[in-house]
Amino acid sequence: MIVYEGKAVFEGIAIGKIYVYTKVEQAVKRTKVEDTEAEISRYADARNKAIEQLKQLYEKAVKEVGESSAEIFEAHQLMVDDEDYIESVEHIIRTEGVNAEYAVAQTGDNFAKMFSEMEEEYFRGRAADIKDITERILNALSGAGAGGIESEEPVIVVADDLAPSETVQMDKEKILSFVTVHGSANSHTSILAKTMSIPAIIGVQIPLNEESNGKLAIVDGFEGKVYVEPDADILAAKKKILMQEEEKKALLQRLKGKENVTLDGQKINLYANIGNTKDLGLVLQNDAGGIGLFRSEFIYLGSDSYPTEEEQFAIYKQVAQTMAGKKVIIRTLDIGADKQADYFELPKEENPAMGLRAIRICLTRPEVFKTQLRAILRASAFGKISIMFPMIISVDEVRQIKKIVEEIKQELDDAGITYDKEIELGIMIETPAAVMIADDLAEEVDFFSVGTNDLTQYTLAIDRQNQSLDAFYDSHHPAILRMLQMIVDAAHRHGAWAGICGELGADLSLTKEFLAMGYDELSVSPGSILPIRKTVLETNVAEYKQQ
Ligand code: PEP
Ligand code: MG
């Protein structure tokens, strides 16, 4: 067994034979020509042919991988038609009196080199696109056809790098995974692999010859490893993971697109919890109805200094746009306790879980809070955003918050900046105090979301970070379950809606109970959405209540 490592761009396991994909390289010769104008018209024909092929590829890709991934073939059409590129080829033909193939190859090399030396990673990635269109025009000049996979069974495609046109030409049924020696995480091959939901690893130093070709291999997109001729125990272990993954996928396929409605017609929203924009792919794959908790503090934790309004705005806007009108609940900064960022210079505390954290920091450092609120409000013009405030203990806090939100709205109005004027405001219920005054709080806000992780810690007086207390920790403690009922009832009495975004929300043994309590929403990690949907679809709430 040989193990190669690389950078995984899509998770999953693939087991199968390796197919080493080698390009049909065009050996371009430089030859002198008499009639340069005839050569230029050959080049024009080849260009038209290339554009025609790209149009067809675009259509094929739209059907197979969707419009946004197909856009690359539109971009390639523009590149083939690019004035600078055309001018360069024609110039070489005329001044050097050479064949079109040589002029195209020369131009392609020059342009690719220029892009690969650019500073920004995005432009460096475009060098591969230049090579791709150059190869296409060369094929059109020589009349060569397009490459594909010659194999009866599905294979692991191993290549030096793959151009988008090569991946889309391949028969998808025959591809288990992509492994490339080169390529970037932003390359279109990676994007296509993600859209096709197949494991892909880049930057793998695997030999592209008989040493690999045809051999049995495992691609582990979780670990970023390729096992060639795996040992029996590794093979058995990975097969087990593969089977579990396939079961999950089958569940996903059956339940995707279905409404979360019980047998007796009660509906519930199933949303996803996220920590950063990287989780958005999973949110969409798992068919979340929205984002119920965006833990915005991760933006602060991933930074060496306070993230600026612009940095935050760009992130919130991206999330809102990706969710395309579905609800995105952004929780304001919940730093402190177990989540520390040095630049906040928070005081050392005896009892950090009960210290200066979350909304307490925001209210004592209004400039930090206001920067975040401005960013969120500005982003609200690009989707359906709600704002949620953590660790609330009093009505007075909520009123202070609402006053600050109004101030920011006024500032935005004065500056003529658009935002959602009806933006929903909600609070997390994660302290026993908030539960006890839930009726008063519900009058102030549009929604409640229960943070059962903290609510359990503060109610049972059990530090959620302390593993040695696990024996005492009862997540189904009657105190918590009764509180959950009190919270949703208080919300509904005052026209607010209520959800759960703590880990308990994903506890399948309580899904029926949450429905019976009347919860409107559960927000859980993306992978838990479909299993909960399954339970919802199988539940009869009226019958459950009678038991
Ligand atoms: C909670 O306390 O349940 C919660 C969702 O917030 P966090 O886990 O981020 O504290
Ligand atoms: Mg919490």
Coordinates of C-alpha atoms and ligand atoms in Angstrom, one line a residue:
M1 CA 0.0 0.0 0.0
I2 CA 1.2 3.5 -0.8
V3 CA -0.5 6.5 0.8
Y4 CA -0.4 9.9 -0.9
E5 CA -1.6 13.1 0.7
G6 CA -3.1 16.3 -0.8
K7 CA -5.7 18.9 -0.2
A8 CA -9.2 17.7 -0.1
V9 CA -11.7 19.9 -1.9
F10 CA -14.8 17.8 -1.4
E11 CA -15.5 15.2 1.3
G12 CA -16.5 11.6 0.7
I13 CA -15.0 8.2 0.0
A14 CA -14.4 6.6 -3.3
I15 CA -13.1 3.1 -3.9
G16 CA -12.3 1.9 -7.4
K17 CA -9.6 1.5 -10.0
I18 CA -7.4 4.4 -11.0
Y19 CA -7.7 5.8 -14.5
V20 CA -4.7 8.0 -15.4
Y21 CA -6.0 10.6 -17.7
T22 CA -3.4 12.1 -20.0
K23 CA -4.1 14.9 -22.4
V24 CA -3.8 14.4 -26.2
E25 CA -1.0 17.0 -26.3
Q26 CA -0.7 18.8 -29.5
A27 CA 2.8 18.6 -30.8
V28 CA 3.0 22.0 -32.5
K29 CA 5.6 22.5 -35.2
R30 CA 6.7 25.9 -36.5
T31 CA 6.4 26.0 -40.3
K32 CA 6.8 28.9 -42.7
V33 CA 3.8 29.8 -44.8
E34 CA 3.6 31.9 -48.0
D35 CA -0.1 32.9 -47.8
T36 CA -0.4 34.5 -44.3
E37 CA -4.0 35.7 -45.0
A38 CA -5.1 32.2 -45.7
E39 CA -3.6 31.1 -42.4
I40 CA -5.5 33.9 -40.7
S41 CA -8.7 32.8 -42.2
R42 CA -7.9 29.1 -41.1
Y43 CA -7.5 30.6 -37.6
A44 CA -10.9 32.4 -37.9
D45 CA -12.6 29.1 -38.9
A46 CA -11.0 27.3 -35.9
R47 CA -12.2 30.0 -33.6
N48 CA -15.7 29.7 -34.8
K49 CA -15.6 26.0 -34.4
A50 CA -14.2 26.3 -30.9
I51 CA -17.0 28.8 -30.0
E52 CA -19.6 26.4 -31.4
Q53 CA -18.2 23.5 -29.3
L54 CA -18.2 25.8 -26.2
K55 CA -21.9 26.7 -26.8
Q56 CA -22.7 23.0 -26.8
L57 CA -20.6 22.3 -23.7
Y58 CA -22.4 25.1 -21.9
E59 CA -25.8 23.5 -22.7
K60 CA -24.5 20.1 -21.5
A61 CA -23.1 21.6 -18.3
V62 CA -26.3 23.6 -17.5
K63 CA -28.2 20.3 -17.6
E64 CA -25.6 18.3 -15.7
V65 CA -24.2 20.7 -13.1
G66 CA -26.4 23.8 -13.1
E67 CA -26.1 27.2 -14.5
S68 CA -23.6 28.8 -12.2
S69 CA -21.0 26.0 -12.8
A70 CA -21.7 26.1 -16.5
E71 CA -20.8 29.8 -16.7
I72 CA -17.2 29.0 -17.3
F73 CA -18.0 27.9 -20.8
E74 CA -19.5 31.2 -21.5
A75 CA -16.4 32.8 -20.1
H76 CA -14.3 30.6 -22.4
Q77 CA -16.3 31.8 -25.4
L78 CA -15.3 35.4 -24.5
M79 CA -11.7 34.3 -24.1
V80 CA -11.6 32.7 -27.6
D81 CA -13.0 35.9 -28.9
D82 CA -10.7 38.1 -26.9
E83 CA -9.3 41.0 -29.0
D84 CA -5.8 40.9 -27.5
Y85 CA -5.5 37.2 -28.0
I86 CA -6.6 37.4 -31.6
E87 CA -4.4 40.4 -32.3
S88 CA -1.4 38.5 -30.9
V89 CA -2.0 35.4 -33.0
E90 CA -2.5 37.4 -36.2
H91 CA 0.5 39.5 -35.5
I92 CA 2.7 36.4 -35.1
I93 CA 1.4 34.9 -38.3
R94 CA 1.9 38.1 -40.3
T95 CA 5.3 39.2 -38.9
E96 CA 6.9 35.8 -38.7
G97 CA 5.2 34.3 -41.7
V98 CA 4.3 31.2 -39.7
N99 CA 1.5 28.6 -39.4
A100 CA -1.6 29.4 -37.3
E101 CA -0.9 26.4 -34.9
Y102 CA 2.5 27.9 -33.9
A103 CA 1.0 31.4 -33.5
V104 CA -1.8 30.1 -31.3
A105 CA 0.5 27.9 -29.1
Q106 CA 2.9 30.8 -28.7
T107 CA 0.1 33.3 -27.7
G108 CA -1.4 30.7 -25.3
D109 CA 2.0 30.2 -23.6
N110 CA 2.6 34.0 -23.3
F111 CA -0.9 34.7 -21.9
A112 CA -0.9 31.8 -19.5
K113 CA 2.6 32.9 -18.2
M114 CA 1.3 36.4 -17.8
F115 CA -1.7 35.2 -15.7
S116 CA 0.3 32.7 -13.7
E117 CA 2.7 35.5 -12.6
M118 CA -0.1 37.7 -11.3
E119 CA -0.4 38.3 -7.6
E120 CA -4.0 37.5 -7.0
E121 CA -4.8 33.8 -6.7
Y122 CA -7.9 34.2 -8.8
F123 CA -6.0 35.4 -11.8
R124 CA -3.3 32.8 -11.4
G125 CA -6.1 30.2 -11.6
R126 CA -7.1 31.7 -15.0
A127 CA -3.9 30.5 -16.5
A128 CA -5.5 27.0 -16.7
D129 CA -8.4 28.5 -18.7
I130 CA -6.0 30.1 -21.2
K131 CA -4.3 26.7 -21.7
D132 CA -7.7 25.1 -22.1
I133 CA -9.0 27.4 -24.8
T134 CA -5.6 27.3 -26.6
E135 CA -5.7 23.5 -26.7
R136 CA -9.3 23.7 -28.0
I137 CA -8.3 26.1 -30.9
L138 CA -5.3 23.8 -31.7
N139 CA -7.7 20.8 -31.8
A140 CA -10.0 22.7 -34.1
L141 CA -7.1 23.6 -36.4
S142 CA -5.9 20.0 -36.6
G143 CA -9.4 18.5 -36.7
A144 CA -8.8 16.4 -33.5
G145 CA -11.8 15.3 -31.4
A146 CA -12.4 15.7 -27.7
G147 CA -10.9 13.3 -25.1
G148 CA -13.0 11.1 -22.8
I149 CA -12.7 8.2 -20.4
E150 CA -12.2 4.8 -22.0
S151 CA -13.3 2.5 -19.3
E152 CA -16.3 0.1 -18.8
E153 CA -16.5 0.6 -15.1
P154 CA -16.6 3.8 -12.9
V155 CA -13.0 5.0 -12.1
I156 CA -11.0 7.3 -10.0
V157 CA -9.7 9.9 -12.5
V158 CA -6.1 10.8 -11.8
A159 CA -4.5 13.6 -13.8
D160 CA -1.9 16.3 -13.8
D161 CA -4.6 18.9 -13.9
L162 CA -8.0 19.0 -15.5
A163 CA -9.4 21.7 -17.6
P164 CA -13.1 22.4 -17.1
S165 CA -13.9 21.4 -20.6
E166 CA -12.2 18.1 -20.0
T167 CA -14.2 17.4 -16.8
V168 CA -17.5 18.3 -18.5
Q169 CA -16.8 16.1 -21.5
M170 CA -16.3 13.1 -19.3
D171 CA -19.2 10.7 -18.8
K172 CA -20.2 11.5 -15.2
E173 CA -21.5 8.0 -14.6
K174 CA -17.9 6.8 -15.0
I175 CA -16.3 9.1 -12.4
L176 CA -16.0 8.2 -8.8
S177 CA -13.5 10.9 -7.8
F178 CA -11.0 13.4 -9.1
V179 CA -7.3 13.4 -8.0
T180 CA -4.9 15.9 -9.5
V181 CA -1.2 16.6 -9.1
H182 CA -1.9 20.3 -9.7
G183 CA -4.9 22.6 -9.5
S184 CA -6.1 25.1 -7.0
A185 CA -9.0 24.9 -4.5
N186 CA -10.7 27.7 -6.5
S187 CA -10.2 26.0 -9.9
H188 CA -13.3 25.1 -11.8
T189 CA -12.4 21.4 -11.5
S190 CA -12.8 21.8 -7.7
I191 CA -16.0 23.7 -8.1
L192 CA -17.4 21.1 -10.5
A193 CA -16.4 18.3 -8.1
K194 CA -18.3 20.0 -5.4
T195 CA -21.3 20.5 -7.6
M196 CA -21.2 16.8 -8.6
S197 CA -20.8 15.9 -4.9
I198 CA -17.8 13.6 -5.5
P199 CA -14.7 13.4 -3.4
A200 CA -11.8 15.3 -5.0
I201 CA -8.2 15.9 -3.8
I202 CA -5.7 18.2 -5.4
G203 CA -1.9 18.6 -5.0
V204 CA -1.3 14.8 -4.8
Q205 CA 2.2 13.8 -5.9
I206 CA 1.0 10.6 -7.5
P207 CA 2.8 9.1 -10.6
L208 CA 0.8 9.5 -13.8
N209 CA 1.9 6.2 -15.4
E210 CA 1.6 2.5 -15.1
E211 CA 2.7 2.6 -11.5
S212 CA -0.8 4.0 -10.7
N213 CA -3.0 3.2 -13.7
G214 CA -5.5 0.4 -13.2
K215 CA -4.6 -0.1 -9.6
L216 CA -7.2 -0.4 -6.8
A217 CA -7.3 2.8 -4.7
I218 CA -9.3 4.6 -2.0
V219 CA -9.8 8.3 -2.2
D220 CA -10.6 9.7 1.3
G221 CA -11.9 13.2 0.9
F222 CA -12.3 13.6 4.6
E223 CA -8.5 13.0 5.3
G224 CA -7.2 14.3 1.9
K225 CA -5.5 10.9 1.3
V226 CA -5.2 8.5 -1.6
Y227 CA -4.4 4.8 -0.7
V228 CA -3.1 2.9 -3.7
E229 CA -3.4 -0.9 -3.3
P230 CA -4.8 -0.5 0.2
D231 CA -4.2 -3.1 3.0
A232 CA -7.2 -5.3 3.8
D233 CA -8.0 -3.6 7.1
I234 CA -7.9 -0.1 5.6
L235 CA -10.1 -1.3 2.8
A236 CA -12.7 -2.8 5.2
A237 CA -12.7 0.3 7.4
K238 CA -13.2 2.7 4.4
K239 CA -15.9 0.5 2.9
K240 CA -17.8 0.8 6.1
I241 CA -17.6 4.6 6.0
L242 CA -18.6 4.5 2.3
M243 CA -21.7 2.5 3.1
Q244 CA -22.7 4.9 5.9
E245 CA -22.2 7.8 3.5
E246 CA -24.3 6.1 0.8
E247 CA -27.1 5.5 3.3
K248 CA -27.0 9.2 4.2
K249 CA -27.1 10.2 0.6
A250 CA -30.1 7.9 -0.1
L251 CA -31.9 9.4 2.8
L252 CA -31.0 12.8 1.5
Q253 CA -32.3 12.1 -2.0
R254 CA -35.6 10.8 -0.7
L255 CA -36.3 13.6 1.6
K256 CA -34.9 16.5 -0.3
G257 CA -37.5 19.1 -1.4
K258 CA -40.1 17.7 1.0
E259 CA -42.1 19.9 3.3
N260 CA -41.5 19.5 7.1
V261 CA -45.1 18.5 7.9
T262 CA -46.4 15.9 10.3
L263 CA -49.0 13.2 9.4
D264 CA -51.7 15.4 11.0
G265 CA -50.6 18.6 9.2
Q266 CA -48.4 20.4 11.7
K267 CA -45.5 22.3 10.1
I268 CA -42.1 23.2 11.5
N269 CA -39.2 25.1 10.1
L270 CA -35.9 23.2 10.0
Y271 CA -33.0 25.6 9.8
A272 CA -29.2 25.2 10.0
N273 CA -26.6 26.4 12.4
I274 CA -23.4 27.8 10.8
G275 CA -20.1 29.2 12.0
N276 CA -18.8 30.6 8.8
T277 CA -19.5 30.8 5.0
K278 CA -17.7 27.6 4.4
D279 CA -20.7 25.8 5.9
L280 CA -23.0 27.2 3.2
G281 CA -22.5 24.3 0.8
L282 CA -23.7 21.8 3.5
V283 CA -26.7 24.0 4.3
L284 CA -27.8 23.9 0.7
Q285 CA -27.0 20.2 0.2
N286 CA -29.0 19.3 3.3
D287 CA -32.0 21.3 2.1
A288 CA -32.2 23.7 5.1
G289 CA -35.1 26.0 5.0
G290 CA -32.9 28.8 6.3
I291 CA -30.1 29.6 8.8
G292 CA -31.4 29.7 12.3
L293 CA -28.1 30.6 14.0
F294 CA -25.1 32.2 12.3
R295 CA -22.5 32.3 15.2
S296 CA -21.0 35.6 14.1
E297 CA -18.3 35.5 16.8
F298 CA -16.4 33.1 14.6
I299 CA -15.6 36.1 12.3
Y300 CA -14.0 37.8 15.3
L301 CA -12.3 34.6 16.5
G302 CA -10.7 34.1 13.1
S303 CA -9.2 37.6 13.1
D304 CA -6.2 39.3 14.9
S305 CA -8.1 42.6 15.3
Y306 CA -11.7 43.8 15.2
P307 CA -13.2 42.9 11.9
T308 CA -14.2 46.1 10.0
E309 CA -17.7 47.0 9.0
E310 CA -16.8 46.3 5.3
E311 CA -15.3 42.9 6.1
Q312 CA -18.4 41.9 8.0
F313 CA -20.8 43.4 5.5
A314 CA -19.2 41.3 2.7
I315 CA -19.7 38.1 4.8
Y316 CA -23.3 38.8 5.8
K317 CA -24.2 39.8 2.3
Q318 CA -22.7 36.6 0.9
V319 CA -24.7 34.5 3.3
A320 CA -27.9 36.4 2.6
Q321 CA -27.4 36.2 -1.2
T322 CA -26.5 32.5 -1.1
M323 CA -29.7 31.8 0.8
A324 CA -31.6 33.6 -1.8
G325 CA -34.6 35.0 0.2
K326 CA -34.6 32.2 2.8
K327 CA -34.3 33.4 6.4
V328 CA -30.8 34.0 7.8
I329 CA -30.7 34.7 11.6
I330 CA -27.4 36.4 12.5
R331 CA -26.6 36.2 16.1
T332 CA -24.6 39.2 17.3
L333 CA -21.2 38.7 18.8
D334 CA -21.2 36.0 21.6
I335 CA -17.6 36.3 22.7
G336 CA -16.3 35.6 26.2
A337 CA -16.4 32.5 28.4
D338 CA -15.0 29.7 26.2
K339 CA -14.7 32.0 23.2
Q340 CA -11.8 34.3 23.7
A341 CA -10.1 36.7 21.3
D342 CA -6.9 38.4 22.7
Y343 CA -7.6 41.8 21.1
F344 CA -10.7 42.3 23.1
E345 CA -8.4 42.4 26.2
L346 CA -11.1 41.0 28.4
P347 CA -10.3 41.0 32.1
K348 CA -9.3 37.7 33.7
E349 CA -12.3 36.4 35.5
E350 CA -12.9 33.9 38.3
N351 CA -16.0 32.7 36.6
P352 CA -15.9 33.5 32.9
A353 CA -19.2 31.7 32.0
M354 CA -20.9 34.1 34.3
G355 CA -18.7 37.0 33.4
L356 CA -18.4 39.8 30.9
R357 CA -19.6 38.0 27.8
A358 CA -21.9 38.3 24.8
I359 CA -24.5 41.1 25.0
R360 CA -22.8 42.4 28.1
I361 CA -19.7 43.2 26.1
C362 CA -21.8 44.7 23.3
L363 CA -23.6 47.0 25.7
T364 CA -20.4 48.1 27.4
R365 CA -18.5 48.6 24.1
P366 CA -21.2 50.2 21.9
E367 CA -18.7 51.1 19.2
V368 CA -18.0 47.3 18.6
F369 CA -21.7 46.5 18.7
K370 CA -22.6 49.4 16.3
T371 CA -20.1 48.4 13.7
Q372 CA -21.6 44.9 13.6
L373 CA -25.2 46.2 13.5
R374 CA -24.4 48.5 10.7
A375 CA -22.9 45.7 8.7
I376 CA -25.8 43.4 9.3
L377 CA -28.4 46.1 8.5
R378 CA -26.7 47.0 5.3
A379 CA -26.6 43.3 4.3
S380 CA -30.3 43.0 5.0
A381 CA -30.9 44.7 1.7
F382 CA -29.6 41.6 0.0
G383 CA -31.8 38.8 1.4
K384 CA -34.0 38.0 4.4
I385 CA -31.9 38.7 7.5
S386 CA -33.0 38.6 11.1
I387 CA -30.9 39.7 14.1
M388 CA -30.7 37.7 17.3
F389 CA -29.1 38.8 20.6
P390 CA -27.4 36.3 23.0
M391 CA -27.4 35.9 26.8
I392 CA -30.3 38.2 27.6
I393 CA -31.4 38.5 31.3
S394 CA -33.6 41.6 31.3
V395 CA -36.2 43.7 29.5
D396 CA -34.0 46.7 30.1
E397 CA -31.2 45.1 28.0
V398 CA -33.6 44.5 25.2
R399 CA -34.8 48.0 25.2
Q400 CA -31.3 49.3 25.2
I401 CA -30.5 47.1 22.2
K402 CA -33.6 48.3 20.4
K403 CA -32.6 51.9 21.0
I404 CA -29.2 51.3 19.5
V405 CA -30.7 49.5 16.5
E406 CA -33.0 52.5 15.9
E407 CA -30.1 54.9 16.1
I408 CA -28.2 52.9 13.4
K409 CA -31.3 52.7 11.2
Q410 CA -31.6 56.5 11.5
E411 CA -27.9 56.9 10.5
L412 CA -28.5 54.7 7.5
D413 CA -31.6 56.6 6.5
D414 CA -29.7 59.9 6.8
A415 CA -27.0 58.5 4.5
G416 CA -29.5 57.1 2.0
I417 CA -28.4 53.5 2.6
T418 CA -31.0 50.9 2.0
Y419 CA -31.8 48.1 4.5
D420 CA -34.8 46.0 5.5
K421 CA -36.9 48.3 7.5
E422 CA -39.0 45.4 8.8
I423 CA -36.0 43.4 9.9
E424 CA -37.0 40.9 12.6
L425 CA -35.4 41.2 16.0
G426 CA -35.2 38.2 18.4
I427 CA -33.4 37.1 21.5
M428 CA -31.8 33.9 22.7
I429 CA -33.4 32.4 25.7
E430 CA -30.4 30.8 27.5
T431 CA -30.6 32.0 31.1
P432 CA -33.2 30.9 33.7
A433 CA -33.9 34.7 34.2
A434 CA -35.1 35.0 30.6
V435 CA -37.3 32.0 31.0
M436 CA -39.0 33.4 34.1
I437 CA -39.7 36.8 32.4
A438 CA -40.4 35.3 29.0
D439 CA -43.9 36.9 28.8
D440 CA -42.3 40.4 29.3
L441 CA -39.5 39.7 26.8
A442 CA -41.9 38.3 24.2
E443 CA -43.7 41.6 24.1
E444 CA -40.5 43.3 23.0
V445 CA -39.3 41.0 20.2
D446 CA -40.4 39.1 17.1
F447 CA -39.0 35.7 18.2
F448 CA -37.2 33.6 20.7
S449 CA -34.5 31.0 20.0
V450 CA -33.6 28.7 22.9
G451 CA -29.9 28.2 23.5
T452 CA -30.3 24.9 25.4
N453 CA -26.5 24.5 25.7
D454 CA -26.2 27.5 28.0
L455 CA -29.7 27.2 29.4
T456 CA -28.8 23.7 30.7
Q457 CA -25.5 24.9 32.1
Y458 CA -27.1 27.8 34.0
T459 CA -30.1 25.9 35.1
L460 CA -28.4 22.7 36.3
A461 CA -25.3 24.7 37.5
I462 CA -23.1 22.4 35.4
D463 CA -20.2 23.9 33.5
R464 CA -20.7 22.8 29.9
Q465 CA -16.9 22.7 29.4
N466 CA -16.2 20.4 32.3
Q467 CA -16.1 16.8 31.1
S468 CA -15.8 15.3 34.6
L469 CA -19.4 16.5 35.3
D470 CA -20.8 14.4 32.4
A471 CA -22.3 11.9 34.9
F472 CA -24.5 14.7 36.4
Y473 CA -25.5 16.3 33.1
D474 CA -29.0 15.3 32.1
S475 CA -30.0 17.0 28.9
H476 CA -33.6 15.7 29.4
H477 CA -33.9 17.1 32.9
P478 CA -37.5 17.8 33.7
A479 CA -36.5 21.4 34.6
I480 CA -35.3 22.0 31.1
L481 CA -38.3 20.3 29.4
R482 CA -40.7 22.3 31.5
M483 CA -38.8 25.5 30.7
L484 CA -39.0 24.8 27.0
Q485 CA -42.8 24.5 27.3
M486 CA -43.0 27.8 29.3
I487 CA -40.9 29.6 26.6
V488 CA -42.9 28.6 23.6
D489 CA -46.2 29.3 25.4
A490 CA -45.0 32.8 26.4
A491 CA -43.9 33.5 22.9
H492 CA -47.2 32.5 21.4
R493 CA -49.2 34.4 23.9
H494 CA -47.6 37.6 22.6
G495 CA -47.5 36.9 18.9
A496 CA -43.8 35.9 18.7
W497 CA -42.5 32.7 17.3
A498 CA -40.2 30.3 19.1
G499 CA -37.4 28.0 18.0
I500 CA -34.5 26.0 19.5
C501 CA -31.0 26.4 18.3
G502 CA -29.0 24.6 21.0
E503 CA -27.8 21.0 20.5
L504 CA -30.9 19.6 22.1
G505 CA -32.8 20.7 19.0
A506 CA -31.2 17.9 17.1
D507 CA -32.0 15.2 19.7
L508 CA -34.2 12.9 17.6
S509 CA -35.7 11.3 20.8
L510 CA -37.3 14.7 21.5
T511 CA -38.5 15.8 18.0
K512 CA -42.0 14.6 18.7
E513 CA -42.0 16.3 22.1
F514 CA -40.9 19.6 20.5
L515 CA -43.7 19.3 18.0
A516 CA -46.2 18.6 20.8
M517 CA -44.9 21.7 22.7
G518 CA -45.7 23.7 19.6
Y519 CA -42.2 24.9 18.5
D520 CA -42.1 26.7 15.2
E521 CA -38.5 26.1 14.4
L522 CA -35.5 23.8 15.1
S523 CA -32.1 25.0 14.1
V524 CA -29.4 22.3 14.0
S525 CA -26.2 21.4 12.3
P526 CA -26.8 20.8 8.6
G527 CA -26.3 17.1 8.7
S528 CA -29.1 16.7 11.3
I529 CA -31.8 18.3 9.1
L530 CA -32.9 15.4 7.0
P531 CA -33.0 12.8 9.9
I532 CA -35.3 15.3 11.7
R533 CA -37.4 15.8 8.6
K534 CA -37.8 12.0 8.5
T535 CA -39.1 11.9 12.1
V536 CA -41.4 14.9 11.5
L537 CA -42.9 13.2 8.4
E538 CA -43.6 10.0 10.5
T539 CA -45.2 11.8 13.5
N540 CA -48.8 12.2 14.3
V541 CA -48.8 15.0 17.0
A542 CA -52.4 14.5 18.2
E543 CA -51.8 10.8 18.7
Y544 CA -48.5 11.5 20.4
K545 CA -50.1 13.9 22.9
Q546 CA -52.7 11.2 23.9
Q547 CA -50.0 8.7 24.8
Ligands
PEP1 C1 -26.6 27.6 23.2 O1 -26.1 28.1 24.2 O2 -27.4 26.7 23.2 C2 -26.3 28.2 21.9 C3 -26.9 27.8 20.8 O3 -25.2 29.1 21.8 P1 -23.7 28.6 21.9 O4 -23.6 27.1 21.9 O5 -23.0 29.3 20.8 O6 -23.3 29.2 23.2
MG2 MG -25.1 30.0 24.2

